PDB file of C-alpha atoms (C1' of nucleotides) in Angstrom:
ATOM      1  CA  MET N 238    -102.194   5.428 -12.934  1.00  0.00           C
ATOM      2  CA  LEU N 239    -102.009   7.751 -10.213  1.00  0.00           C
ATOM      3  CA  SER N 240     -98.649   9.050  -9.507  1.00  0.00           C
ATOM      4  CA  LEU N 241     -97.068   8.485  -6.075  1.00  0.00           C
ATOM      5  CA  GLY N 242     -97.959  11.991  -5.089  1.00  0.00           C
ATOM      6  CA  GLN N 243    -101.470  11.618  -6.020  1.00  0.00           C
ATOM      7  CA  LYS N 244    -101.752   8.208  -4.153  1.00  0.00           C
ATOM      8  CA  VAL N 245    -100.622   9.879  -1.002  1.00  0.00           C
ATOM      9  CA  GLU N 246    -102.758  12.891  -1.529  1.00  0.00           C
ATOM     10  CA  LEU N 247    -105.915  10.733  -1.980  1.00  0.00           C
ATOM     11  CA  LEU N 248    -104.967   8.384   0.869  1.00  0.00           C
ATOM     12  CA  LYS N 249    -104.322  11.421   3.271  1.00  0.00           C
ATOM     13  CA  VAL N 250    -107.397  13.176   2.554  1.00  0.00           C
ATOM     14  CA  ILE N 251    -109.482  10.143   3.341  1.00  0.00           C
ATOM     15  CA  SER N 252    -107.658   9.137   6.437  1.00  0.00           C
ATOM     16  CA  HIS N 253    -109.919  10.882   8.852  1.00  0.00           C
ATOM     17  CA  PRO N 254    -112.729   9.159  10.785  1.00  0.00           C
ATOM     18  CA  VAL N 255    -115.126  12.215   9.932  1.00  0.00           C
ATOM     19  CA  ARG N 256    -114.191  12.134   6.330  1.00  0.00           C
ATOM     20  CA  ILE N 257    -114.589   8.247   5.977  1.00  0.00           C
ATOM     21  CA  LYS N 258    -117.885   8.501   7.745  1.00  0.00           C
ATOM     22  CA  ILE N 259    -118.899  11.167   5.157  1.00  0.00           C
ATOM     23  CA  LEU N 260    -117.817   8.985   2.462  1.00  0.00           C
ATOM     24  CA  GLU N 261    -119.478   5.833   3.598  1.00  0.00           C
ATOM     25  CA  GLU N 262    -122.585   7.857   3.542  1.00  0.00           C
ATOM     26  CA  LEU N 263    -121.968   9.430   0.176  1.00  0.00           C
ATOM     27  CA  VAL N 264    -121.514   6.021  -1.447  1.00  0.00           C
ATOM     28  CA  LYS N 265    -125.247   5.398  -0.605  1.00  0.00           C
ATOM     29  CA  GLY N 266    -126.177   8.803  -2.278  1.00  0.00           C
ATOM     30  CA  VAL N 267    -126.410  12.464  -2.366  1.00  0.00           C
ATOM     31  CA  LYS N 268    -126.242  14.257   0.995  1.00  0.00           C
ATOM     32  CA  CYS N 269    -126.705  17.765   1.962  1.00  0.00           C
ATOM     33  CA  VAL N 270    -124.489  19.430   4.638  1.00  0.00           C
ATOM     34  CA  SER N 271    -127.369  19.365   7.320  1.00  0.00           C
ATOM     35  CA  ASP N 272    -127.964  15.676   6.701  1.00  0.00           C
ATOM     36  CA  PHE N 273    -124.365  15.123   7.915  1.00  0.00           C
ATOM     37  CA  GLU N 274    -125.057  17.025  11.053  1.00  0.00           C
ATOM     38  CA  GLU N 275    -127.446  14.227  12.075  1.00  0.00           C
ATOM     39  CA  PHE N 276    -124.925  11.534  12.649  1.00  0.00           C
ATOM     40  CA  LEU N 277    -121.762  13.438  13.060  1.00  0.00           C
ATOM     41  CA  GLU N 278    -121.014  14.832  16.292  1.00  0.00           C
ATOM     42  CA  ILE N 279    -119.432  17.881  15.325  1.00  0.00           C
ATOM     43  CA  ARG N 280    -120.447  21.419  14.364  1.00  0.00           C
ATOM     44  CA  GLN N 281    -121.505  22.570  11.099  1.00  0.00           C
ATOM     45  CA  PRO N 282    -118.610  24.640  10.314  1.00  0.00           C
ATOM     46  CA  ASN N 283    -116.322  21.695  10.709  1.00  0.00           C
ATOM     47  CA  ILE N 284    -118.371  19.552   8.456  1.00  0.00           C
ATOM     48  CA  SER N 285    -118.126  22.166   5.808  1.00  0.00           C
ATOM     49  CA  GLN N 286    -114.388  22.240   6.327  1.00  0.00           C
ATOM     50  CA  HIS N 287    -114.080  18.594   5.737  1.00  0.00           C
ATOM     51  CA  LEU N 288    -116.342  18.746   2.561  1.00  0.00           C
ATOM     52  CA  THR N 289    -114.389  21.651   1.272  1.00  0.00           C
ATOM     53  CA  LEU N 290    -111.193  19.461   1.771  1.00  0.00           C
ATOM     54  CA  LEU N 291    -112.749  16.515  -0.061  1.00  0.00           C
ATOM     55  CA  ARG N 292    -113.813  18.717  -2.875  1.00  0.00           C
ATOM     56  CA  HIS N 293    -110.488  20.372  -3.039  1.00  0.00           C
ATOM     57  CA  PHE N 294    -108.848  16.783  -3.649  1.00  0.00           C
ATOM     58  CA  GLY N 295    -111.487  15.989  -6.261  1.00  0.00           C
ATOM     59  CA  VAL N 296    -113.215  13.215  -4.097  1.00  0.00           C
ATOM     60  CA  VAL N 297    -116.454  14.896  -3.990  1.00  0.00           C
ATOM     61  CA  ASP N 298    -118.547  17.602  -5.676  1.00  0.00           C
ATOM     62  CA  TYR N 299    -121.817  19.296  -4.907  1.00  0.00           C
ATOM     63  CA  TYR N 300    -124.637  21.036  -6.725  1.00  0.00           C
ATOM     64  CA  MET N 301    -126.983  23.650  -5.230  1.00  0.00           C
ATOM     65  CA  ASP N 302    -130.613  23.308  -5.005  1.00  0.00           C
ATOM     66  CA  GLY N 303    -131.968  26.520  -3.368  1.00  0.00           C
ATOM     67  CA  ARG N 304    -129.907  26.971  -0.470  1.00  0.00           C
ATOM     68  CA  LEU N 305    -128.977  23.461   0.116  1.00  0.00           C
ATOM     69  CA  ARG N 306    -125.551  22.139  -1.077  1.00  0.00           C
ATOM     70  CA  CYS N 307    -125.938  18.437  -2.252  1.00  0.00           C
ATOM     71  CA  TYR N 308    -122.706  16.583  -1.998  1.00  0.00           C
ATOM     72  CA  PHE N 309    -121.883  13.605  -4.025  1.00  0.00           C
ATOM     73  CA  LEU N 310    -118.974  11.314  -4.786  1.00  0.00           C
ATOM     74  CA  VAL N 311    -116.892  12.002  -7.926  1.00  0.00           C
ATOM     75  CA  HIS N 312    -113.729  10.079  -7.520  1.00  0.00           C
ATOM     76  CA  PRO N 313    -114.386   6.478  -8.647  1.00  0.00           C
ATOM     77  CA  LEU N 314    -111.666   4.916  -6.602  1.00  0.00           C
ATOM     78  CA  ILE N 315    -113.582   5.604  -3.492  1.00  0.00           C
ATOM     79  CA  PRO N 316    -116.350   3.148  -3.437  1.00  0.00           C
ATOM     80  CA  ASP N 317    -113.813   0.385  -4.197  1.00  0.00           C
ATOM     81  CA  LEU N 318    -111.322   1.705  -1.678  1.00  0.00           C
ATOM     82  CA  LEU N 319    -114.134   1.701   1.019  1.00  0.00           C
ATOM     83  CA  GLU N 320    -115.507  -1.727   0.039  1.00  0.00           C
ATOM     84  CA  LEU N 321    -111.840  -3.155   0.450  1.00  0.00           C
ATOM     85  CA  LEU N 322    -111.557  -1.789   3.712  1.00  0.00           C
ATOM     86  CA  ARG N 323    -114.812  -3.565   4.688  1.00  0.00           C
ATOM     87  CA  LYS N 324    -113.407  -6.901   3.732  1.00  0.00           C
ATOM     88  CA  ASP N 325    -112.593  -9.526   6.131  1.00  0.00           C
ATOM     89  CA  TYR N 326    -109.088 -10.966   6.160  1.00  0.00           C
ATOM     90  CA  TYR N 327    -108.657 -13.572   8.569  1.00  0.00           C
ATOM     91  CA  GLU N 328    -105.017 -14.403   8.061  1.00  0.00           C
ATOM     92  CA  SER N 329    -101.838 -12.801   7.843  1.00  0.00           C
ATOM     93  CA  LEU N 330     -99.664 -13.096   4.722  1.00  0.00           C
ATOM     94  CA  PRO N 331     -97.385 -16.048   4.555  1.00  0.00           C
ATOM     95  CA  ARG N 332     -94.115 -15.502   6.065  1.00  0.00           C
ATOM     96  CA  PRO N 333     -91.165 -15.843   3.715  1.00  0.00           C
ATOM     97  CA  ALA N 334     -88.922 -18.835   4.011  1.00  0.00           C
ATOM     98  CA  CYS N 335     -85.536 -17.486   3.865  1.00  0.00           C
ATOM     99  CA  CYS N 336     -83.373 -13.965   3.647  1.00  0.00           C
ATOM    100  CA  PRO N 337     -82.944 -13.111  -0.054  1.00  0.00           C
ATOM    101  CA  VAL N 338     -79.594 -11.928   0.742  1.00  0.00           C
ATOM    102  CA  THR N 339     -77.884 -14.523   2.791  1.00  0.00           C
ATOM    103  CA  LYS N 340     -80.338 -17.357   1.590  1.00  0.00           C
ATOM    104  CA  LYS N 341     -79.805 -18.816   5.271  1.00  0.00           C
ATOM    105  CA  GLY N 342     -83.483 -19.507   5.770  1.00  0.00           C
ATOM    106  CA  VAL N 343     -83.100 -18.602   9.471  1.00  0.00           C
ATOM    107  CA  TYR N 344     -86.723 -17.971   9.623  1.00  0.00           C
ATOM    108  CA  PRO N 345     -89.408 -19.378  10.251  1.00  0.00           C
ATOM    109  CA  GLY N 346     -88.045 -20.156  13.672  1.00  0.00           C
ATOM    110  CA  GLU N 347     -87.025 -18.055  16.718  1.00  0.00           C
ATOM    111  CA  ARG N 348     -86.644 -14.325  16.302  1.00  0.00           C
ATOM    112  CA  LYS N 349     -84.130 -13.037  18.659  1.00  0.00           C
ATOM    113  CA  ARG N 350     -85.049 -10.194  20.760  1.00  0.00           C
TER     114      ARG N 350
ATOM    115  CA  MET C 265    -114.124  -6.003   9.888  1.00  0.00           C
ATOM    116  CA  LEU C 266    -111.660  -3.181  10.574  1.00  0.00           C
ATOM    117  CA  SER C 267    -113.161  -0.671  13.069  1.00  0.00           C
ATOM    118  CA  LEU C 268    -113.385   2.884  11.877  1.00  0.00           C
ATOM    119  CA  GLY C 269    -110.359   3.632  14.015  1.00  0.00           C
ATOM    120  CA  GLN C 270    -108.470   0.840  12.508  1.00  0.00           C
ATOM    121  CA  LYS C 271    -109.373   1.813   8.992  1.00  0.00           C
ATOM    122  CA  VAL C 272    -107.913   5.456   9.747  1.00  0.00           C
ATOM    123  CA  GLU C 273    -104.830   4.084  11.350  1.00  0.00           C
ATOM    124  CA  LEU C 274    -104.007   1.828   8.589  1.00  0.00           C
ATOM    125  CA  LEU C 275    -104.674   4.442   5.926  1.00  0.00           C
ATOM    126  CA  LYS C 276    -102.663   7.069   7.757  1.00  0.00           C
ATOM    127  CA  VAL C 277     -99.750   4.711   8.071  1.00  0.00           C
ATOM    128  CA  ILE C 278     -99.694   4.157   4.429  1.00  0.00           C
ATOM    129  CA  SER C 279    -100.198   7.681   3.437  1.00  0.00           C
ATOM    130  CA  HIS C 280     -96.550   8.636   2.984  1.00  0.00           C
ATOM    131  CA  PRO C 281     -94.570   8.542  -0.158  1.00  0.00           C
ATOM    132  CA  VAL C 282     -91.456   6.833   1.423  1.00  0.00           C
ATOM    133  CA  ARG C 283     -93.796   4.139   3.113  1.00  0.00           C
ATOM    134  CA  ILE C 284     -95.823   3.408  -0.057  1.00  0.00           C
ATOM    135  CA  LYS C 285     -92.550   3.015  -1.871  1.00  0.00           C
ATOM    136  CA  ILE C 286     -91.365   0.602   0.991  1.00  0.00           C
ATOM    137  CA  LEU C 287     -94.694  -1.334   0.611  1.00  0.00           C
ATOM    138  CA  GLU C 288     -94.465  -1.439  -3.045  1.00  0.00           C
ATOM    139  CA  GLU C 289     -91.120  -3.233  -2.812  1.00  0.00           C
ATOM    140  CA  LEU C 290     -92.220  -5.531  -0.022  1.00  0.00           C
ATOM    141  CA  VAL C 291     -95.021  -6.807  -2.113  1.00  0.00           C
ATOM    142  CA  LYS C 292     -92.326  -8.354  -4.438  1.00  0.00           C
ATOM    143  CA  GLY C 293     -90.392  -9.935  -1.505  1.00  0.00           C
ATOM    144  CA  VAL C 294     -88.420  -9.658   1.643  1.00  0.00           C
ATOM    145  CA  LYS C 295     -85.914  -6.828   1.819  1.00  0.00           C
ATOM    146  CA  CYS C 296     -83.691  -5.676   4.456  1.00  0.00           C
ATOM    147  CA  VAL C 297     -82.933  -2.218   5.704  1.00  0.00           C
ATOM    148  CA  SER C 298     -79.881  -1.898   3.499  1.00  0.00           C
ATOM    149  CA  ASP C 299     -81.671  -2.749   0.584  1.00  0.00           C
ATOM    150  CA  PHE C 300     -83.956   0.174   0.808  1.00  0.00           C
ATOM    151  CA  GLU C 301     -81.061   2.464   1.002  1.00  0.00           C
ATOM    152  CA  GLU C 302     -80.616   1.843  -2.760  1.00  0.00           C
ATOM    153  CA  PHE C 303     -83.628   3.261  -4.158  1.00  0.00           C
ATOM    154  CA  LEU C 304     -84.778   5.866  -1.210  1.00  0.00           C
ATOM    155  CA  GLU C 305     -83.028   8.958  -1.003  1.00  0.00           C
ATOM    156  CA  ILE C 306     -83.041   9.446   2.785  1.00  0.00           C
ATOM    157  CA  ARG C 307     -80.765   8.329   5.505  1.00  0.00           C
ATOM    158  CA  GLN C 308     -80.581   5.074   7.173  1.00  0.00           C
ATOM    159  CA  PRO C 309     -82.155   6.205  10.427  1.00  0.00           C
ATOM    160  CA  ASN C 310     -85.121   7.757   8.745  1.00  0.00           C
ATOM    161  CA  ILE C 311     -85.735   4.446   6.810  1.00  0.00           C
ATOM    162  CA  SER C 312     -85.733   2.775  10.219  1.00  0.00           C
ATOM    163  CA  GLN C 313     -88.064   5.372  11.686  1.00  0.00           C
ATOM    164  CA  HIS C 314     -90.551   4.443   8.758  1.00  0.00           C
ATOM    165  CA  LEU C 315     -90.138   0.566   9.084  1.00  0.00           C
ATOM    166  CA  THR C 316     -90.545   0.691  12.790  1.00  0.00           C
ATOM    167  CA  LEU C 317     -93.836   2.848  12.434  1.00  0.00           C
ATOM    168  CA  LEU C 318     -95.058   0.243   9.829  1.00  0.00           C
ATOM    169  CA  ARG C 319     -94.348  -2.561  12.202  1.00  0.00           C
ATOM    170  CA  HIS C 320     -95.755  -0.758  15.180  1.00  0.00           C
ATOM    171  CA  PHE C 321     -99.183  -0.883  13.304  1.00  0.00           C
ATOM    172  CA  GLY C 322     -98.947  -4.444  12.085  1.00  0.00           C
ATOM    173  CA  VAL C 323     -98.206  -3.747   8.603  1.00  0.00           C
ATOM    174  CA  VAL C 324     -94.809  -5.218   8.398  1.00  0.00           C
ATOM    175  CA  ASP C 325     -92.573  -7.545  10.407  1.00  0.00           C
ATOM    176  CA  TYR C 326     -89.033  -8.766  10.204  1.00  0.00           C
ATOM    177  CA  TYR C 327     -86.863 -11.768  11.016  1.00  0.00           C
ATOM    178  CA  MET C 328     -83.189 -11.387  11.892  1.00  0.00           C
ATOM    179  CA  ASP C 329     -80.556 -13.106   9.774  1.00  0.00           C
ATOM    180  CA  GLY C 330     -77.161 -12.253  11.349  1.00  0.00           C
ATOM    181  CA  ARG C 331     -77.059  -8.544  11.491  1.00  0.00           C
ATOM    182  CA  LEU C 332     -79.554  -8.191   8.711  1.00  0.00           C
ATOM    183  CA  ARG C 333     -83.208  -7.282   9.711  1.00  0.00           C
ATOM    184  CA  CYS C 334     -85.171  -8.818   6.833  1.00  0.00           C
ATOM    185  CA  TYR C 335     -88.653  -6.993   6.488  1.00  0.00           C
ATOM    186  CA  PHE C 336     -91.741  -8.508   4.944  1.00  0.00           C
ATOM    187  CA  LEU C 337     -95.434  -7.702   4.651  1.00  0.00           C
ATOM    188  CA  VAL C 338     -97.837  -9.254   7.167  1.00  0.00           C
ATOM    189  CA  HIS C 339    -101.024  -7.093   6.628  1.00  0.00           C
ATOM    190  CA  PRO C 340    -103.165  -8.908   4.142  1.00  0.00           C
ATOM    191  CA  LEU C 341    -104.824  -6.088   3.088  1.00  0.00           C
ATOM    192  CA  ILE C 342    -101.654  -4.076   1.866  1.00  0.00           C
ATOM    193  CA  PRO C 343    -101.155  -5.946  -1.627  1.00  0.00           C
ATOM    194  CA  ASP C 344    -104.813  -5.480  -2.656  1.00  0.00           C
ATOM    195  CA  LEU C 345    -104.808  -1.773  -1.474  1.00  0.00           C
ATOM    196  CA  LEU C 346    -101.832  -1.202  -3.448  1.00  0.00           C
ATOM    197  CA  GLU C 347    -103.211  -3.079  -6.655  1.00  0.00           C
ATOM    198  CA  LEU C 348    -106.286  -0.938  -6.490  1.00  0.00           C
ATOM    199  CA  LEU C 349    -104.095   2.265  -6.331  1.00  0.00           C
ATOM    200  CA  ARG C 350    -102.536   0.965  -9.590  1.00  0.00           C
ATOM    201  CA  LYS C 351    -105.837   0.709 -11.188  1.00  0.00           C
ATOM    202  CA  ASP C 352    -106.873   3.121 -14.013  1.00  0.00           C
ATOM    203  CA  TYR C 353    -110.159   4.807 -13.850  1.00  0.00           C
ATOM    204  CA  TYR C 354    -111.127   6.730 -16.728  1.00  0.00           C
ATOM    205  CA  GLU C 355    -114.329   8.262 -15.710  1.00  0.00           C
ATOM    206  CA  SER C 356    -115.575  10.143 -12.847  1.00  0.00           C
ATOM    207  CA  LEU C 357    -118.874   8.675 -11.046  1.00  0.00           C
ATOM    208  CA  PRO C 358    -122.206   9.266 -12.518  1.00  0.00           C
ATOM    209  CA  ARG C 359    -123.689  12.415 -11.231  1.00  0.00           C
ATOM    210  CA  PRO C 360    -126.851  12.203  -9.164  1.00  0.00           C
ATOM    211  CA  ALA C 361    -129.949  13.409 -11.139  1.00  0.00           C
ATOM    212  CA  CYS C 362    -131.781  15.341  -8.324  1.00  0.00           C
ATOM    213  CA  CYS C 363    -131.455  16.343  -4.757  1.00  0.00           C
ATOM    214  CA  PRO C 364    -132.874  13.938  -2.386  1.00  0.00           C
ATOM    215  CA  VAL C 365    -134.352  16.395  -0.159  1.00  0.00           C
ATOM    216  CA  THR C 366    -136.226  18.627  -2.406  1.00  0.00           C
ATOM    217  CA  LYS C 367    -136.530  16.371  -5.206  1.00  0.00           C
ATOM    218  CA  LYS C 368    -136.146  19.329  -7.526  1.00  0.00           C
ATOM    219  CA  GLY C 369    -133.798  17.829  -9.702  1.00  0.00           C
ATOM    220  CA  VAL C 370    -131.747  21.225 -10.596  1.00  0.00           C
ATOM    221  CA  TYR C 371    -128.714  19.085 -11.324  1.00  0.00           C
ATOM    222  CA  PRO C 372    -127.627  18.360 -13.896  1.00  0.00           C
ATOM    223  CA  GLY C 373    -127.612  21.978 -15.371  1.00  0.00           C
ATOM    224  CA  GLU C 374    -125.969  25.105 -14.188  1.00  0.00           C
ATOM    225  CA  ARG C 375    -124.282  25.242 -11.064  1.00  0.00           C
ATOM    226  CA  LYS C 376    -124.372  28.729  -9.422  1.00  0.00           C
ATOM    227  CA  ARG C 377    -121.181  30.194  -8.272  1.00  0.00           C
TER     228      ARG C 377
ATOM    229  C1'  DT H  49     -61.065  -8.443  22.463  1.00  0.00           C
ATOM    230  C1'  DA H  50     -61.451  -4.528  19.285  1.00  0.00           C
ATOM    231  C1'  DC H  51     -63.365  -3.022  15.268  1.00  0.00           C
ATOM    232  C1'  DA H  52     -66.634  -2.740  11.405  1.00  0.00           C
ATOM    233  C1'  DT H  53     -71.220  -3.482   9.733  1.00  0.00           C
ATOM    234  C1'  DA H  54     -76.289  -3.133  10.207  1.00  0.00           C
ATOM    235  C1'  DT H  55     -79.844  -1.082  12.170  1.00  0.00           C
ATOM    236  C1'  DA H  56     -82.484   1.444  16.000  1.00  0.00           C
ATOM    237  C1'  DT H  57     -83.360   5.110  19.311  1.00  0.00           C
ATOM    238  C1'  DT H  58     -83.750   9.636  21.151  1.00  0.00           C
ATOM    239  C1'  DC H  59     -84.188  14.368  20.971  1.00  0.00           C
ATOM    240  C1'  DT H  60     -85.062  18.495  18.804  1.00  0.00           C
ATOM    241  C1'  DT H  61     -87.224  21.423  15.586  1.00  0.00           C
ATOM    242  C1'  DA H  62     -90.001  22.310  11.714  1.00  0.00           C
ATOM    243  C1'  DT H  63     -94.231  21.480   9.310  1.00  0.00           C
ATOM    244  C1'  DT H  64     -98.903  19.873   8.769  1.00  0.00           C
ATOM    245  C1'  DT H  65    -103.150  18.775  10.259  1.00  0.00           C
ATOM    246  C1'  DT H  66    -107.282  19.597  13.125  1.00  0.00           C
ATOM    247  C1'  DT H  67    -110.418  22.123  15.642  1.00  0.00           C
ATOM    248  C1'  DG H  68    -113.173  25.750  17.534  1.00  0.00           C
ATOM    249  C1'  DA H  69    -114.928  30.223  17.564  1.00  0.00           C
ATOM    250  C1'  DA H  70    -116.551  33.956  15.326  1.00  0.00           C
ATOM    251  C1'  DT H  71    -118.221  35.905  11.324  1.00  0.00           C
ATOM    252  C1'  DA H  72    -119.425  36.193   6.578  1.00  0.00           C
ATOM    253  C1'  DT H  73    -122.631  34.960   2.328  1.00  0.00           C
ATOM    254  C1'  DA H  74    -126.302  33.367  -0.123  1.00  0.00           C
ATOM    255  C1'  DT H  75    -131.052  32.050  -0.640  1.00  0.00           C
ATOM    256  C1'  DT H  76    -135.859  32.024   0.629  1.00  0.00           C
ATOM    257  C1'  DA H  77    -139.847  33.699   3.199  1.00  0.00           C
ATOM    258  C1'  DA H  78    -142.455  36.895   5.639  1.00  0.00           C
TER     259       DA H  78
ATOM    260  C1'  DT F 245    -136.853  44.995   3.128  1.00  0.00           C
ATOM    261  C1'  DT F 246    -135.961  42.066   7.381  1.00  0.00           C
ATOM    262  C1'  DA F 247    -135.356  37.799   9.121  1.00  0.00           C
ATOM    263  C1'  DA F 248    -134.202  33.080   9.061  1.00  0.00           C
ATOM    264  C1'  DT F 249    -132.001  29.386   7.249  1.00  0.00           C
ATOM    265  C1'  DA F 250    -127.956  26.658   5.066  1.00  0.00           C
ATOM    266  C1'  DT F 251    -123.467  26.826   4.535  1.00  0.00           C
ATOM    267  C1'  DA F 252    -118.851  28.719   4.025  1.00  0.00           C
ATOM    268  C1'  DT F 253    -114.592  31.230   5.500  1.00  0.00           C
ATOM    269  C1'  DT F 254    -111.132  33.078   8.427  1.00  0.00           C
ATOM    270  C1'  DC F 255    -108.143  32.911  11.985  1.00  0.00           C
ATOM    271  C1'  DA F 256    -105.668  31.180  16.092  1.00  0.00           C
ATOM    272  C1'  DA F 257    -104.375  27.635  18.843  1.00  0.00           C
ATOM    273  C1'  DA F 258    -103.323  22.828  19.906  1.00  0.00           C
ATOM    274  C1'  DA F 259    -102.061  18.346  18.470  1.00  0.00           C
ATOM    275  C1'  DA F 260     -99.861  15.191  15.319  1.00  0.00           C
ATOM    276  C1'  DT F 261     -96.376  14.005  12.043  1.00  0.00           C
ATOM    277  C1'  DA F 262     -91.781  14.184   9.715  1.00  0.00           C
ATOM    278  C1'  DA F 263     -86.745  14.703   9.365  1.00  0.00           C
ATOM    279  C1'  DG F 264     -82.030  15.371  10.719  1.00  0.00           C
ATOM    280  C1'  DA F 265     -78.305  14.876  13.847  1.00  0.00           C
ATOM    281  C1'  DA F 266     -76.232  12.334  17.132  1.00  0.00           C
ATOM    282  C1'  DT F 267     -75.735   8.586  19.358  1.00  0.00           C
ATOM    283  C1'  DA F 268     -76.818   3.778  20.705  1.00  0.00           C
ATOM    284  C1'  DT F 269     -76.913  -1.380  20.281  1.00  0.00           C
ATOM    285  C1'  DA F 270     -76.126  -5.785  18.608  1.00  0.00           C
ATOM    286  C1'  DT F 271     -73.803  -9.089  15.532  1.00  0.00           C
ATOM    287  C1'  DG F 272     -70.170 -10.761  13.062  1.00  0.00           C
ATOM    288  C1'  DT F 273     -65.057 -10.777  12.022  1.00  0.00           C
ATOM    289  C1'  DA F 274     -60.034 -10.324  12.309  1.00  0.00           C
TER     290       DA F 274
END
DNA sequence: TACATATATTCTTATTTTTGAATATATTAA
DNA sequence: TTAATATATTCAAAAATAAGAATATATGTA
């Protein structure tokens, strides 16, 4: 299992709108840097910066084909994670019935303030 | 489904070692602020700050029982997300066989540089 | 009422993250 | 060799995040 630090590292590196978009594309298949330029409204150097970051943390890798760099996913958790984020949850979790300390069971009911 | 912005927001708010620890505890059940003091090596005001942040983003909520504030999970994605992070993945994703642009199939093979 | 307990808020500072601009490198083609 | 293309790097500035200290608030109890 990932250590706490690894979990945080992984979550942080994908917690960015551009990087999530990049990953959503990469689950569909390989993409070169210039492919990303077509649907991200940022400049090429910035795309490279994000890709470099993702690679640095072991989320993606690339291979070279001529002057193209073809990026692909390597971290096996990413597809599952993205799928989970795509899920629809219609309800909140059930609210606990009582306080475990006082056992008073004040809740459910009015919440002061 | 969550919007891109909501996904980022959710991921960011849980991308912190203290907040993950808090959430890992909360999946087990309700906990008051002072309960967290027992296993987090930070001061109470800082714990409150993290809890307030989590509440602000709809991840947790609390009810009051006397002077205790009993926190609990409300965001239904959290337990599934934490479970996913606990999973073991032994292999990287399969590497693609060729570049979709040039179809050259340079990879697998040597990667220059 | 006065005090103790449980928790929150505010403010400041330090750190990290993000972006943009400019530039550099590598590969291919002419 | 020169030029063009594809991509990366560096640096500086801006913005967001995090933590600590001090203090405030609310509730319960003597």
